[in-house]
Amino acid sequence: MDLEIPGCMPATAPTGLFRGAMTLPLPALNDEEGPRVDPSLPPVVDAHVHLFPDRVFDAVWRWFDQHGWPIRYKLHTPEVVRFLLSRGVSRIVALHYAHKPGIAREMNAYMAGVVAGEPRVTGLATVMPGEPGARAILDEAFAAGLAGVKLHCHVQCFAPDDDALAEVYEACVAHDLPLVMHAGREPKSAAYRCDPHALCSAARTEAVLRAYPKLRLSVPHLGADEIEGYGRLLERYDNLWLDTTMVVGGYFDGVDGWPLTVARSDRIMYGTDFPNLPYAWDRELKRFGSVRDEEVLARLVGGTARDFFRLPEATP
Ligand SMILES: [Zn+2]
């Protein structure tokens, strides 16, 4: 397997909302971590966790060390799962991505094995758009217990409205399973093989929402750096969700998705990017504790993710 696999949220020169404070590599924050989830919070679902085979994790961390930021939690899959569940996270949605053709089956089999061993982990499938047998790869992954698809426009180098994606969208619709797609433009990296600003835009995502009204789509990182544009899409399309991963903790200077998050708890969910973080595992979760409306809080930290991924109700 080619191990030059890029990470999920690499850093780059500032553009758009990511202005002013991004010089490579970005620093670690030595912020204090809490011992566990605040027991007064409603059940917490982390809707954006990464799990990979060990060799891929090691390659992702090498990539971050060179292009991104210091990874605070270099934990492999069993340790990631144990870390979060033992600290009181009720459920994990696990994501991965194939960066080239020919490896998705192996990666999906790995993820299916993880899910089979821990019912509190919901795993999504990966596929390289346009690779031979893409539809069959997804059908097999769903039959093996994976509960949706993760795509990454930057790592996999495609535009949301690329024709190669039609069979992925159709597979999700046919199985009534959700799609998580990193379709925001940031953060882009010179280390990518393609320019995310040339591939991605809220307008291109809107074209997908319009063409596939039955597709349930979540865009991570609140669609950064077009957070306002994605906020407008939420108003117009009932088939769009967003997650808050890395954009409500003040790590990126000038980026704060908090006002939109609180305003649209019906369609926005908490996620972290754990374990590939440069700061405390609960940095962003602590901010949710400031929400006074109990219904809003319950949706943000778990309810909306349970709706989107159709997860079982949490047991208190
Ligand atoms: Zn991620």
PDB file of C-alpha atoms and ligand atoms in Angstrom:
ATOM      1  CA  MET A   1       0.000   0.000   0.000  1.00  0.00           C
ATOM      2  CA  ASP A   2       1.275   3.442  -0.882  1.00  0.00           C
ATOM      3  CA  LEU A   3       1.710   5.115   2.475  1.00  0.00           C
ATOM      4  CA  GLU A   4       1.845   8.692   1.235  1.00  0.00           C
ATOM      5  CA  ILE A   5      -1.711   9.134   2.400  1.00  0.00           C
ATOM      6  CA  PRO A   6      -2.694  12.634   3.357  1.00  0.00           C
ATOM      7  CA  GLY A   7      -4.447  13.485   6.591  1.00  0.00           C
ATOM      8  CA  CYS A   8      -7.877  14.925   6.924  1.00  0.00           C
ATOM      9  CA  MET A   9      -7.279  18.487   8.059  1.00  0.00           C
ATOM     10  CA  PRO A  10      -3.821  19.515   6.875  1.00  0.00           C
ATOM     11  CA  ALA A  11      -2.753  23.111   7.144  1.00  0.00           C
ATOM     12  CA  THR A  12      -1.768  25.576   4.506  1.00  0.00           C
ATOM     13  CA  ALA A  13      -1.163  29.191   3.746  1.00  0.00           C
ATOM     14  CA  PRO A  14      -4.088  31.363   4.807  1.00  0.00           C
ATOM     15  CA  THR A  15      -7.007  31.906   2.471  1.00  0.00           C
ATOM     16  CA  GLY A  16     -10.570  32.949   3.036  1.00  0.00           C
ATOM     17  CA  LEU A  17     -11.585  32.604   6.655  1.00  0.00           C
ATOM     18  CA  PHE A  18      -8.279  30.938   7.535  1.00  0.00           C
ATOM     19  CA  ARG A  19      -6.457  34.220   7.453  1.00  0.00           C
ATOM     20  CA  GLY A  20      -3.692  35.582   9.495  1.00  0.00           C
ATOM     21  CA  ALA A  21      -2.267  32.848  11.666  1.00  0.00           C
ATOM     22  CA  MET A  22      -1.439  29.756   9.683  1.00  0.00           C
ATOM     23  CA  THR A  23       2.248  29.225   9.161  1.00  0.00           C
ATOM     24  CA  LEU A  24       3.480  25.721   8.777  1.00  0.00           C
ATOM     25  CA  PRO A  25       3.637  23.682  10.789  1.00  0.00           C
ATOM     26  CA  LEU A  26       0.871  24.819  13.106  1.00  0.00           C
ATOM     27  CA  PRO A  27       1.700  24.460  16.777  1.00  0.00           C
ATOM     28  CA  ALA A  28       0.349  22.091  19.345  1.00  0.00           C
ATOM     29  CA  LEU A  29      -1.773  23.637  22.073  1.00  0.00           C
ATOM     30  CA  ASN A  30      -0.812  22.454  25.506  1.00  0.00           C
ATOM     31  CA  ASP A  31      -4.335  22.952  26.789  1.00  0.00           C
ATOM     32  CA  GLU A  32      -5.538  20.927  29.715  1.00  0.00           C
ATOM     33  CA  GLU A  33      -7.631  17.863  28.984  1.00  0.00           C
ATOM     34  CA  GLY A  34     -10.564  16.775  31.075  1.00  0.00           C
ATOM     35  CA  PRO A  35     -10.706  13.302  32.632  1.00  0.00           C
ATOM     36  CA  ARG A  36     -14.026  12.431  30.998  1.00  0.00           C
ATOM     37  CA  VAL A  37     -17.220  13.786  29.461  1.00  0.00           C
ATOM     38  CA  ASP A  38     -19.054  16.090  31.857  1.00  0.00           C
ATOM     39  CA  PRO A  39     -21.690  13.768  33.366  1.00  0.00           C
ATOM     40  CA  SER A  40     -24.283  16.554  33.234  1.00  0.00           C
ATOM     41  CA  LEU A  41     -24.176  16.526  29.400  1.00  0.00           C
ATOM     42  CA  PRO A  42     -26.753  14.558  27.404  1.00  0.00           C
ATOM     43  CA  PRO A  43     -25.373  11.433  25.656  1.00  0.00           C
ATOM     44  CA  VAL A  44     -22.451  12.433  23.429  1.00  0.00           C
ATOM     45  CA  VAL A  45     -21.864  11.038  19.945  1.00  0.00           C
ATOM     46  CA  ASP A  46     -18.527  11.860  18.329  1.00  0.00           C
ATOM     47  CA  ALA A  47     -19.632  11.976  14.697  1.00  0.00           C
ATOM     48  CA  HIS A  48     -16.145  12.405  13.216  1.00  0.00           C
ATOM     49  CA  VAL A  49     -13.441  10.004  14.398  1.00  0.00           C
ATOM     50  CA  HIS A  50     -10.741   8.484  12.210  1.00  0.00           C
ATOM     51  CA  LEU A  51      -9.827   4.803  12.332  1.00  0.00           C
ATOM     52  CA  PHE A  52      -7.266   3.217  10.030  1.00  0.00           C
ATOM     53  CA  PRO A  53      -5.089   0.114   9.952  1.00  0.00           C
ATOM     54  CA  ASP A  54      -1.875   0.699  11.943  1.00  0.00           C
ATOM     55  CA  ARG A  55       0.358   1.267   8.911  1.00  0.00           C
ATOM     56  CA  VAL A  56      -2.005   3.856   7.482  1.00  0.00           C
ATOM     57  CA  PHE A  57      -2.296   5.637  10.828  1.00  0.00           C
ATOM     58  CA  ASP A  58       1.495   5.776  11.029  1.00  0.00           C
ATOM     59  CA  ALA A  59       1.630   7.265   7.514  1.00  0.00           C
ATOM     60  CA  VAL A  60      -1.076   9.814   8.327  1.00  0.00           C
ATOM     61  CA  TRP A  61       0.896  10.952  11.371  1.00  0.00           C
ATOM     62  CA  ARG A  62       4.101  11.250   9.345  1.00  0.00           C
ATOM     63  CA  TRP A  63       2.150  13.425   6.918  1.00  0.00           C
ATOM     64  CA  PHE A  64       0.869  15.639   9.724  1.00  0.00           C
ATOM     65  CA  ASP A  65       4.335  15.955  11.257  1.00  0.00           C
ATOM     66  CA  GLN A  66       5.627  17.238   7.938  1.00  0.00           C
ATOM     67  CA  HIS A  67       2.701  19.328   6.669  1.00  0.00           C
ATOM     68  CA  GLY A  68       0.241  19.923   9.488  1.00  0.00           C
ATOM     69  CA  TRP A  69       0.623  19.932  13.244  1.00  0.00           C
ATOM     70  CA  PRO A  70       1.916  17.726  16.042  1.00  0.00           C
ATOM     71  CA  ILE A  71      -0.540  14.925  16.742  1.00  0.00           C
ATOM     72  CA  ARG A  72      -1.253  14.829  20.459  1.00  0.00           C
ATOM     73  CA  TYR A  73      -2.832  11.379  20.496  1.00  0.00           C
ATOM     74  CA  LYS A  74      -0.850   8.864  18.448  1.00  0.00           C
ATOM     75  CA  LEU A  75      -3.253   6.056  19.256  1.00  0.00           C
ATOM     76  CA  HIS A  76      -4.072   3.120  17.005  1.00  0.00           C
ATOM     77  CA  THR A  77      -7.605   1.852  16.470  1.00  0.00           C
ATOM     78  CA  PRO A  78      -8.219  -0.232  19.628  1.00  0.00           C
ATOM     79  CA  GLU A  79      -6.707   2.522  21.764  1.00  0.00           C
ATOM     80  CA  VAL A  80      -8.774   5.238  20.046  1.00  0.00           C
ATOM     81  CA  VAL A  81     -11.993   3.341  20.705  1.00  0.00           C
ATOM     82  CA  ARG A  82     -11.048   2.573  24.303  1.00  0.00           C
ATOM     83  CA  PHE A  83      -9.929   6.154  24.931  1.00  0.00           C
ATOM     84  CA  LEU A  84     -13.210   7.757  23.875  1.00  0.00           C
ATOM     85  CA  LEU A  85     -15.637   5.179  25.244  1.00  0.00           C
ATOM     86  CA  SER A  86     -13.858   4.971  28.603  1.00  0.00           C
ATOM     87  CA  ARG A  87     -14.158   8.738  28.943  1.00  0.00           C
ATOM     88  CA  GLY A  88     -17.897   8.672  28.493  1.00  0.00           C
ATOM     89  CA  VAL A  89     -18.472   9.201  24.758  1.00  0.00           C
ATOM     90  CA  SER A  90     -21.550   7.063  24.095  1.00  0.00           C
ATOM     91  CA  ARG A  91     -20.959   6.326  20.411  1.00  0.00           C
ATOM     92  CA  ILE A  92     -18.295   6.840  17.748  1.00  0.00           C
ATOM     93  CA  VAL A  93     -18.815   7.364  14.025  1.00  0.00           C
ATOM     94  CA  ALA A  94     -15.619   6.125  12.375  1.00  0.00           C
ATOM     95  CA  LEU A  95     -14.397   7.477   9.045  1.00  0.00           C
ATOM     96  CA  HIS A  96     -11.593   6.515   6.677  1.00  0.00           C
ATOM     97  CA  TYR A  97     -10.703   7.207   3.062  1.00  0.00           C
ATOM     98  CA  ALA A  98      -8.905   5.488   0.207  1.00  0.00           C
ATOM     99  CA  HIS A  99      -6.572   7.874  -1.617  1.00  0.00           C
ATOM    100  CA  LYS A 100      -6.129   5.707  -4.723  1.00  0.00           C
ATOM    101  CA  PRO A 101      -7.942   2.905  -6.580  1.00  0.00           C
ATOM    102  CA  GLY A 102      -7.591  -0.691  -5.495  1.00  0.00           C
ATOM    103  CA  ILE A 103      -7.391  -0.371  -1.714  1.00  0.00           C
ATOM    104  CA  ALA A 104     -10.975   0.366  -0.665  1.00  0.00           C
ATOM    105  CA  ARG A 105     -12.020  -3.297  -0.281  1.00  0.00           C
ATOM    106  CA  GLU A 106      -9.156  -4.006   2.106  1.00  0.00           C
ATOM    107  CA  MET A 107      -9.853  -0.839   4.101  1.00  0.00           C
ATOM    108  CA  ASN A 108     -13.580  -1.542   4.286  1.00  0.00           C
ATOM    109  CA  ALA A 109     -12.926  -5.081   5.500  1.00  0.00           C
ATOM    110  CA  TYR A 110     -10.760  -3.627   8.251  1.00  0.00           C
ATOM    111  CA  MET A 111     -13.489  -1.182   9.285  1.00  0.00           C
ATOM    112  CA  ALA A 112     -16.155  -3.900   9.191  1.00  0.00           C
ATOM    113  CA  GLY A 113     -14.015  -5.929  11.578  1.00  0.00           C
ATOM    114  CA  VAL A 114     -13.804  -3.010  13.991  1.00  0.00           C
ATOM    115  CA  VAL A 115     -17.567  -2.487  13.899  1.00  0.00           C
ATOM    116  CA  ALA A 116     -18.236  -6.196  14.416  1.00  0.00           C
ATOM    117  CA  GLY A 117     -16.132  -6.115  17.569  1.00  0.00           C
ATOM    118  CA  GLU A 118     -17.629  -2.995  19.152  1.00  0.00           C
ATOM    119  CA  PRO A 119     -21.320  -2.175  18.699  1.00  0.00           C
ATOM    120  CA  ARG A 120     -20.790   1.415  19.882  1.00  0.00           C
ATOM    121  CA  VAL A 121     -18.718   2.124  16.758  1.00  0.00           C
ATOM    122  CA  THR A 122     -20.584   2.980  13.548  1.00  0.00           C
ATOM    123  CA  GLY A 123     -18.222   2.633  10.592  1.00  0.00           C
ATOM    124  CA  LEU A 124     -18.547   4.210   7.161  1.00  0.00           C
ATOM    125  CA  ALA A 125     -17.230   2.766   3.901  1.00  0.00           C
ATOM    126  CA  THR A 126     -14.650   4.242   1.562  1.00  0.00           C
ATOM    127  CA  VAL A 127     -14.271   4.041  -2.206  1.00  0.00           C
ATOM    128  CA  MET A 128     -12.151   5.913  -4.724  1.00  0.00           C
ATOM    129  CA  PRO A 129     -14.694   7.632  -7.010  1.00  0.00           C
ATOM    130  CA  GLY A 130     -14.579   6.211 -10.513  1.00  0.00           C
ATOM    131  CA  GLU A 131     -12.496   3.168  -9.633  1.00  0.00           C
ATOM    132  CA  PRO A 132     -13.522  -0.086 -11.350  1.00  0.00           C
ATOM    133  CA  GLY A 133     -16.331  -1.816  -9.495  1.00  0.00           C
ATOM    134  CA  ALA A 134     -17.021   1.167  -7.248  1.00  0.00           C
ATOM    135  CA  ARG A 135     -20.698   0.306  -6.856  1.00  0.00           C
ATOM    136  CA  ALA A 136     -19.922  -3.331  -6.026  1.00  0.00           C
ATOM    137  CA  ILE A 137     -17.307  -2.221  -3.486  1.00  0.00           C
ATOM    138  CA  LEU A 138     -19.952  -0.157  -1.704  1.00  0.00           C
ATOM    139  CA  ASP A 139     -22.658  -2.821  -1.907  1.00  0.00           C
ATOM    140  CA  GLU A 140     -20.244  -5.317  -0.313  1.00  0.00           C
ATOM    141  CA  ALA A 141     -19.232  -2.840   2.385  1.00  0.00           C
ATOM    142  CA  PHE A 142     -22.867  -2.160   3.318  1.00  0.00           C
ATOM    143  CA  ALA A 143     -23.574  -5.905   3.423  1.00  0.00           C
ATOM    144  CA  ALA A 144     -20.610  -6.247   5.795  1.00  0.00           C
ATOM    145  CA  GLY A 145     -22.167  -3.767   8.219  1.00  0.00           C
ATOM    146  CA  LEU A 146     -20.823  -0.366   7.200  1.00  0.00           C
ATOM    147  CA  ALA A 147     -23.468   2.320   7.526  1.00  0.00           C
ATOM    148  CA  GLY A 148     -22.692   5.001   4.942  1.00  0.00           C
ATOM    149  CA  VAL A 149     -19.828   6.443   2.897  1.00  0.00           C
ATOM    150  CA  LYS A 150     -17.036   8.935   3.577  1.00  0.00           C
ATOM    151  CA  LEU A 151     -15.506  10.890   0.683  1.00  0.00           C
ATOM    152  CA  HIS A 152     -12.765  13.512   0.797  1.00  0.00           C
ATOM    153  CA  CYS A 153     -12.545  15.901  -2.163  1.00  0.00           C
ATOM    154  CA  HIS A 154      -9.007  17.062  -1.327  1.00  0.00           C
ATOM    155  CA  VAL A 155      -7.380  13.708  -0.646  1.00  0.00           C
ATOM    156  CA  GLN A 156      -9.231  11.919  -3.436  1.00  0.00           C
ATOM    157  CA  CYS A 157      -9.020  14.877  -5.880  1.00  0.00           C
ATOM    158  CA  PHE A 158     -12.526  15.254  -7.196  1.00  0.00           C
ATOM    159  CA  ALA A 159     -15.188  17.953  -7.358  1.00  0.00           C
ATOM    160  CA  PRO A 160     -18.523  17.284  -5.630  1.00  0.00           C
ATOM    161  CA  ASP A 161     -20.354  17.522  -8.965  1.00  0.00           C
ATOM    162  CA  ASP A 162     -17.902  15.245 -10.812  1.00  0.00           C
ATOM    163  CA  ASP A 163     -19.681  12.616 -12.943  1.00  0.00           C
ATOM    164  CA  ALA A 164     -17.612   9.879 -11.272  1.00  0.00           C
ATOM    165  CA  LEU A 165     -19.568  10.468  -8.094  1.00  0.00           C
ATOM    166  CA  ALA A 166     -22.948   9.574  -9.549  1.00  0.00           C
ATOM    167  CA  GLU A 167     -22.615   5.893  -8.689  1.00  0.00           C
ATOM    168  CA  VAL A 168     -21.587   6.721  -5.119  1.00  0.00           C
ATOM    169  CA  TYR A 169     -24.576   9.040  -4.683  1.00  0.00           C
ATOM    170  CA  GLU A 170     -26.872   6.466  -6.270  1.00  0.00           C
ATOM    171  CA  ALA A 171     -25.556   3.716  -3.980  1.00  0.00           C
ATOM    172  CA  CYS A 172     -26.257   5.841  -0.898  1.00  0.00           C
ATOM    173  CA  VAL A 173     -29.760   6.668  -2.104  1.00  0.00           C
ATOM    174  CA  ALA A 174     -30.508   3.057  -3.076  1.00  0.00           C
ATOM    175  CA  HIS A 175     -29.463   1.800   0.370  1.00  0.00           C
ATOM    176  CA  ASP A 176     -30.871   4.858   2.168  1.00  0.00           C
ATOM    177  CA  LEU A 177     -27.485   5.413   3.828  1.00  0.00           C
ATOM    178  CA  PRO A 178     -25.761   8.725   4.575  1.00  0.00           C
ATOM    179  CA  LEU A 179     -22.732  10.295   2.929  1.00  0.00           C
ATOM    180  CA  VAL A 180     -20.084  12.354   4.741  1.00  0.00           C
ATOM    181  CA  MET A 181     -18.094  14.354   2.197  1.00  0.00           C
ATOM    182  CA  HIS A 182     -15.294  16.808   2.913  1.00  0.00           C
ATOM    183  CA  ALA A 183     -16.504  19.272   0.293  1.00  0.00           C
ATOM    184  CA  GLY A 184     -15.360  22.512   1.919  1.00  0.00           C
ATOM    185  CA  ARG A 185     -12.407  24.295   0.337  1.00  0.00           C
ATOM    186  CA  GLU A 186     -10.210  24.479   3.411  1.00  0.00           C
ATOM    187  CA  PRO A 187      -7.787  23.804   4.669  1.00  0.00           C
ATOM    188  CA  LYS A 188      -5.949  23.340   1.426  1.00  0.00           C
ATOM    189  CA  SER A 189      -2.382  22.178   1.321  1.00  0.00           C
ATOM    190  CA  ALA A 190       0.388  22.461  -1.224  1.00  0.00           C
ATOM    191  CA  ALA A 191       1.039  18.819  -0.356  1.00  0.00           C
ATOM    192  CA  TYR A 192      -2.216  17.765  -2.010  1.00  0.00           C
ATOM    193  CA  ARG A 193      -2.171  16.532  -5.582  1.00  0.00           C
ATOM    194  CA  CYS A 194      -4.955  18.965  -6.492  1.00  0.00           C
ATOM    195  CA  ASP A 195      -6.201  22.448  -5.595  1.00  0.00           C
ATOM    196  CA  PRO A 196      -9.287  22.255  -3.352  1.00  0.00           C
ATOM    197  CA  HIS A 197     -10.264  25.798  -4.320  1.00  0.00           C
ATOM    198  CA  ALA A 198     -10.442  24.705  -7.942  1.00  0.00           C
ATOM    199  CA  LEU A 199     -12.539  21.642  -7.055  1.00  0.00           C
ATOM    200  CA  CYS A 200     -14.793  22.669  -4.202  1.00  0.00           C
ATOM    201  CA  SER A 201     -17.402  25.335  -3.619  1.00  0.00           C
ATOM    202  CA  ALA A 202     -20.732  25.649  -1.854  1.00  0.00           C
ATOM    203  CA  ALA A 203     -22.278  26.135  -5.315  1.00  0.00           C
ATOM    204  CA  ARG A 204     -20.986  22.761  -6.492  1.00  0.00           C
ATOM    205  CA  THR A 205     -22.319  21.118  -3.341  1.00  0.00           C
ATOM    206  CA  GLU A 206     -25.649  22.825  -3.948  1.00  0.00           C
ATOM    207  CA  ALA A 207     -25.767  21.233  -7.401  1.00  0.00           C
ATOM    208  CA  VAL A 208     -25.474  17.813  -5.742  1.00  0.00           C
ATOM    209  CA  LEU A 209     -28.189  18.591  -3.190  1.00  0.00           C
ATOM    210  CA  ARG A 210     -30.482  19.680  -6.007  1.00  0.00           C
ATOM    211  CA  ALA A 211     -29.720  16.684  -8.232  1.00  0.00           C
ATOM    212  CA  TYR A 212     -30.065  14.117  -5.408  1.00  0.00           C
ATOM    213  CA  PRO A 213     -32.876  15.275  -3.120  1.00  0.00           C
ATOM    214  CA  LYS A 214     -32.966  11.850  -1.437  1.00  0.00           C
ATOM    215  CA  LEU A 215     -29.247  11.855  -0.655  1.00  0.00           C
ATOM    216  CA  ARG A 216     -28.534  12.601   3.025  1.00  0.00           C
ATOM    217  CA  LEU A 217     -25.269  14.553   2.944  1.00  0.00           C
ATOM    218  CA  SER A 218     -23.100  15.840   5.794  1.00  0.00           C
ATOM    219  CA  VAL A 219     -20.236  18.252   5.133  1.00  0.00           C
ATOM    220  CA  PRO A 220     -17.595  18.332   7.893  1.00  0.00           C
ATOM    221  CA  HIS A 221     -15.947  21.400   9.390  1.00  0.00           C
ATOM    222  CA  LEU A 222     -19.153  23.415   8.727  1.00  0.00           C
ATOM    223  CA  GLY A 223     -17.996  23.615   5.110  1.00  0.00           C
ATOM    224  CA  ALA A 224     -15.025  25.855   5.980  1.00  0.00           C
ATOM    225  CA  ASP A 225     -14.044  28.259   4.668  1.00  0.00           C
ATOM    226  CA  GLU A 226     -17.530  28.891   3.242  1.00  0.00           C
ATOM    227  CA  ILE A 227     -19.318  28.589   6.582  1.00  0.00           C
ATOM    228  CA  GLU A 228     -21.775  31.367   5.725  1.00  0.00           C
ATOM    229  CA  GLY A 229     -22.535  29.818   2.349  1.00  0.00           C
ATOM    230  CA  TYR A 230     -23.192  26.424   3.913  1.00  0.00           C
ATOM    231  CA  GLY A 231     -25.404  28.098   6.493  1.00  0.00           C
ATOM    232  CA  ARG A 232     -27.506  29.429   3.617  1.00  0.00           C
ATOM    233  CA  LEU A 233     -27.644  25.962   2.046  1.00  0.00           C
ATOM    234  CA  LEU A 234     -29.058  24.588   5.326  1.00  0.00           C
ATOM    235  CA  GLU A 235     -31.939  27.014   4.947  1.00  0.00           C
ATOM    236  CA  ARG A 236     -32.692  25.860   1.421  1.00  0.00           C
ATOM    237  CA  TYR A 237     -32.076  22.092   1.507  1.00  0.00           C
ATOM    238  CA  ASP A 238     -33.513  19.530   3.914  1.00  0.00           C
ATOM    239  CA  ASN A 239     -30.976  16.894   2.837  1.00  0.00           C
ATOM    240  CA  LEU A 240     -27.872  18.713   4.138  1.00  0.00           C
ATOM    241  CA  TRP A 241     -26.184  18.391   7.539  1.00  0.00           C
ATOM    242  CA  LEU A 242     -22.857  19.782   8.844  1.00  0.00           C
ATOM    243  CA  ASP A 243     -20.415  18.802  11.568  1.00  0.00           C
ATOM    244  CA  THR A 244     -18.411  21.101  13.826  1.00  0.00           C
ATOM    245  CA  THR A 245     -15.088  19.278  13.633  1.00  0.00           C
ATOM    246  CA  MET A 246     -12.164  21.611  14.446  1.00  0.00           C
ATOM    247  CA  VAL A 247     -14.064  24.845  13.775  1.00  0.00           C
ATOM    248  CA  VAL A 248     -15.593  25.706  17.159  1.00  0.00           C
ATOM    249  CA  GLY A 249     -12.496  25.466  19.387  1.00  0.00           C
ATOM    250  CA  GLY A 250     -10.629  28.583  18.274  1.00  0.00           C
ATOM    251  CA  TYR A 251      -7.687  26.649  16.825  1.00  0.00           C
ATOM    252  CA  PHE A 252      -7.783  28.347  13.427  1.00  0.00           C
ATOM    253  CA  ASP A 253      -7.403  32.058  13.872  1.00  0.00           C
ATOM    254  CA  GLY A 254     -10.390  33.977  12.499  1.00  0.00           C
ATOM    255  CA  VAL A 255     -12.609  30.872  12.243  1.00  0.00           C
ATOM    256  CA  ASP A 256     -15.572  30.491  14.545  1.00  0.00           C
ATOM    257  CA  GLY A 257     -18.505  28.351  13.554  1.00  0.00           C
ATOM    258  CA  TRP A 258     -20.211  28.732  16.921  1.00  0.00           C
ATOM    259  CA  PRO A 259     -23.028  31.168  16.006  1.00  0.00           C
ATOM    260  CA  LEU A 260     -24.215  28.944  13.135  1.00  0.00           C
ATOM    261  CA  THR A 261     -23.814  25.822  15.276  1.00  0.00           C
ATOM    262  CA  VAL A 262     -26.113  27.063  18.014  1.00  0.00           C
ATOM    263  CA  ALA A 263     -28.617  28.467  15.508  1.00  0.00           C
ATOM    264  CA  ARG A 264     -28.951  25.193  13.552  1.00  0.00           C
ATOM    265  CA  SER A 265     -28.725  22.405  16.120  1.00  0.00           C
ATOM    266  CA  ASP A 266     -31.359  20.527  14.102  1.00  0.00           C
ATOM    267  CA  ARG A 267     -28.835  19.974  11.322  1.00  0.00           C
ATOM    268  CA  ILE A 268     -25.403  20.394  12.947  1.00  0.00           C
ATOM    269  CA  MET A 269     -23.550  17.766  14.966  1.00  0.00           C
ATOM    270  CA  TYR A 270     -20.499  17.537  17.178  1.00  0.00           C
ATOM    271  CA  GLY A 271     -17.404  15.773  15.819  1.00  0.00           C
ATOM    272  CA  THR A 272     -13.693  15.977  16.620  1.00  0.00           C
ATOM    273  CA  ASP A 273     -11.223  14.453  14.111  1.00  0.00           C
ATOM    274  CA  PHE A 274      -9.844  12.442  17.051  1.00  0.00           C
ATOM    275  CA  PRO A 275      -7.124  11.147  17.321  1.00  0.00           C
ATOM    276  CA  ASN A 276      -5.444  13.488  14.807  1.00  0.00           C
ATOM    277  CA  LEU A 277      -5.613  16.537  17.056  1.00  0.00           C
ATOM    278  CA  PRO A 278      -3.090  19.152  18.175  1.00  0.00           C
ATOM    279  CA  TYR A 279      -5.102  19.957  21.307  1.00  0.00           C
ATOM    280  CA  ALA A 280      -7.047  18.319  24.125  1.00  0.00           C
ATOM    281  CA  TRP A 281      -9.568  15.652  23.071  1.00  0.00           C
ATOM    282  CA  ASP A 282     -12.402  17.562  24.811  1.00  0.00           C
ATOM    283  CA  ARG A 283     -11.402  21.111  23.815  1.00  0.00           C
ATOM    284  CA  GLU A 284     -14.479  21.659  21.629  1.00  0.00           C
ATOM    285  CA  LEU A 285     -16.831  19.585  23.774  1.00  0.00           C
ATOM    286  CA  LYS A 286     -16.217  21.937  26.700  1.00  0.00           C
ATOM    287  CA  ARG A 287     -17.721  24.776  24.671  1.00  0.00           C
ATOM    288  CA  PHE A 288     -20.956  22.854  24.188  1.00  0.00           C
ATOM    289  CA  GLY A 289     -21.344  22.821  27.965  1.00  0.00           C
ATOM    290  CA  SER A 290     -22.095  26.540  27.734  1.00  0.00           C
ATOM    291  CA  VAL A 291     -25.365  25.925  25.835  1.00  0.00           C
ATOM    292  CA  ARG A 292     -28.234  26.609  28.246  1.00  0.00           C
ATOM    293  CA  ASP A 293     -31.137  25.311  26.142  1.00  0.00           C
ATOM    294  CA  GLU A 294     -31.247  21.607  27.003  1.00  0.00           C
ATOM    295  CA  GLU A 295     -32.947  20.558  23.774  1.00  0.00           C
ATOM    296  CA  VAL A 296     -30.419  22.436  21.652  1.00  0.00           C
ATOM    297  CA  LEU A 297     -27.575  20.928  23.650  1.00  0.00           C
ATOM    298  CA  ALA A 298     -28.927  17.393  23.358  1.00  0.00           C
ATOM    299  CA  ARG A 299     -29.239  17.738  19.587  1.00  0.00           C
ATOM    300  CA  LEU A 300     -25.773  19.220  19.123  1.00  0.00           C
ATOM    301  CA  VAL A 301     -23.834  16.647  21.127  1.00  0.00           C
ATOM    302  CA  GLY A 302     -25.731  13.575  19.982  1.00  0.00           C
ATOM    303  CA  GLY A 303     -29.320  13.867  18.803  1.00  0.00           C
ATOM    304  CA  THR A 304     -28.640  15.279  15.365  1.00  0.00           C
ATOM    305  CA  ALA A 305     -25.943  12.668  14.728  1.00  0.00           C
ATOM    306  CA  ARG A 306     -28.381   9.942  15.782  1.00  0.00           C
ATOM    307  CA  ASP A 307     -30.938  11.344  13.319  1.00  0.00           C
ATOM    308  CA  PHE A 308     -28.467  11.663  10.463  1.00  0.00           C
ATOM    309  CA  PHE A 309     -26.741   8.289  10.874  1.00  0.00           C
ATOM    310  CA  ARG A 310     -29.913   6.604  12.211  1.00  0.00           C
ATOM    311  CA  LEU A 311     -28.083   5.440  15.306  1.00  0.00           C
ATOM    312  CA  PRO A 312     -29.778   3.613  18.156  1.00  0.00           C
ATOM    313  CA  GLU A 313     -30.972   5.747  21.056  1.00  0.00           C
ATOM    314  CA  ALA A 314     -28.268   6.173  23.664  1.00  0.00           C
ATOM    315  CA  THR A 315     -28.702   4.406  26.967  1.00  0.00           C
ATOM    316  CA  PRO A 316     -28.088   6.932  29.733  1.00  0.00           C
TER     317      PRO A 316
HETATM  318 ZN    ZN B   1     -11.568  14.234   9.603  1.00  0.00          ZN
END
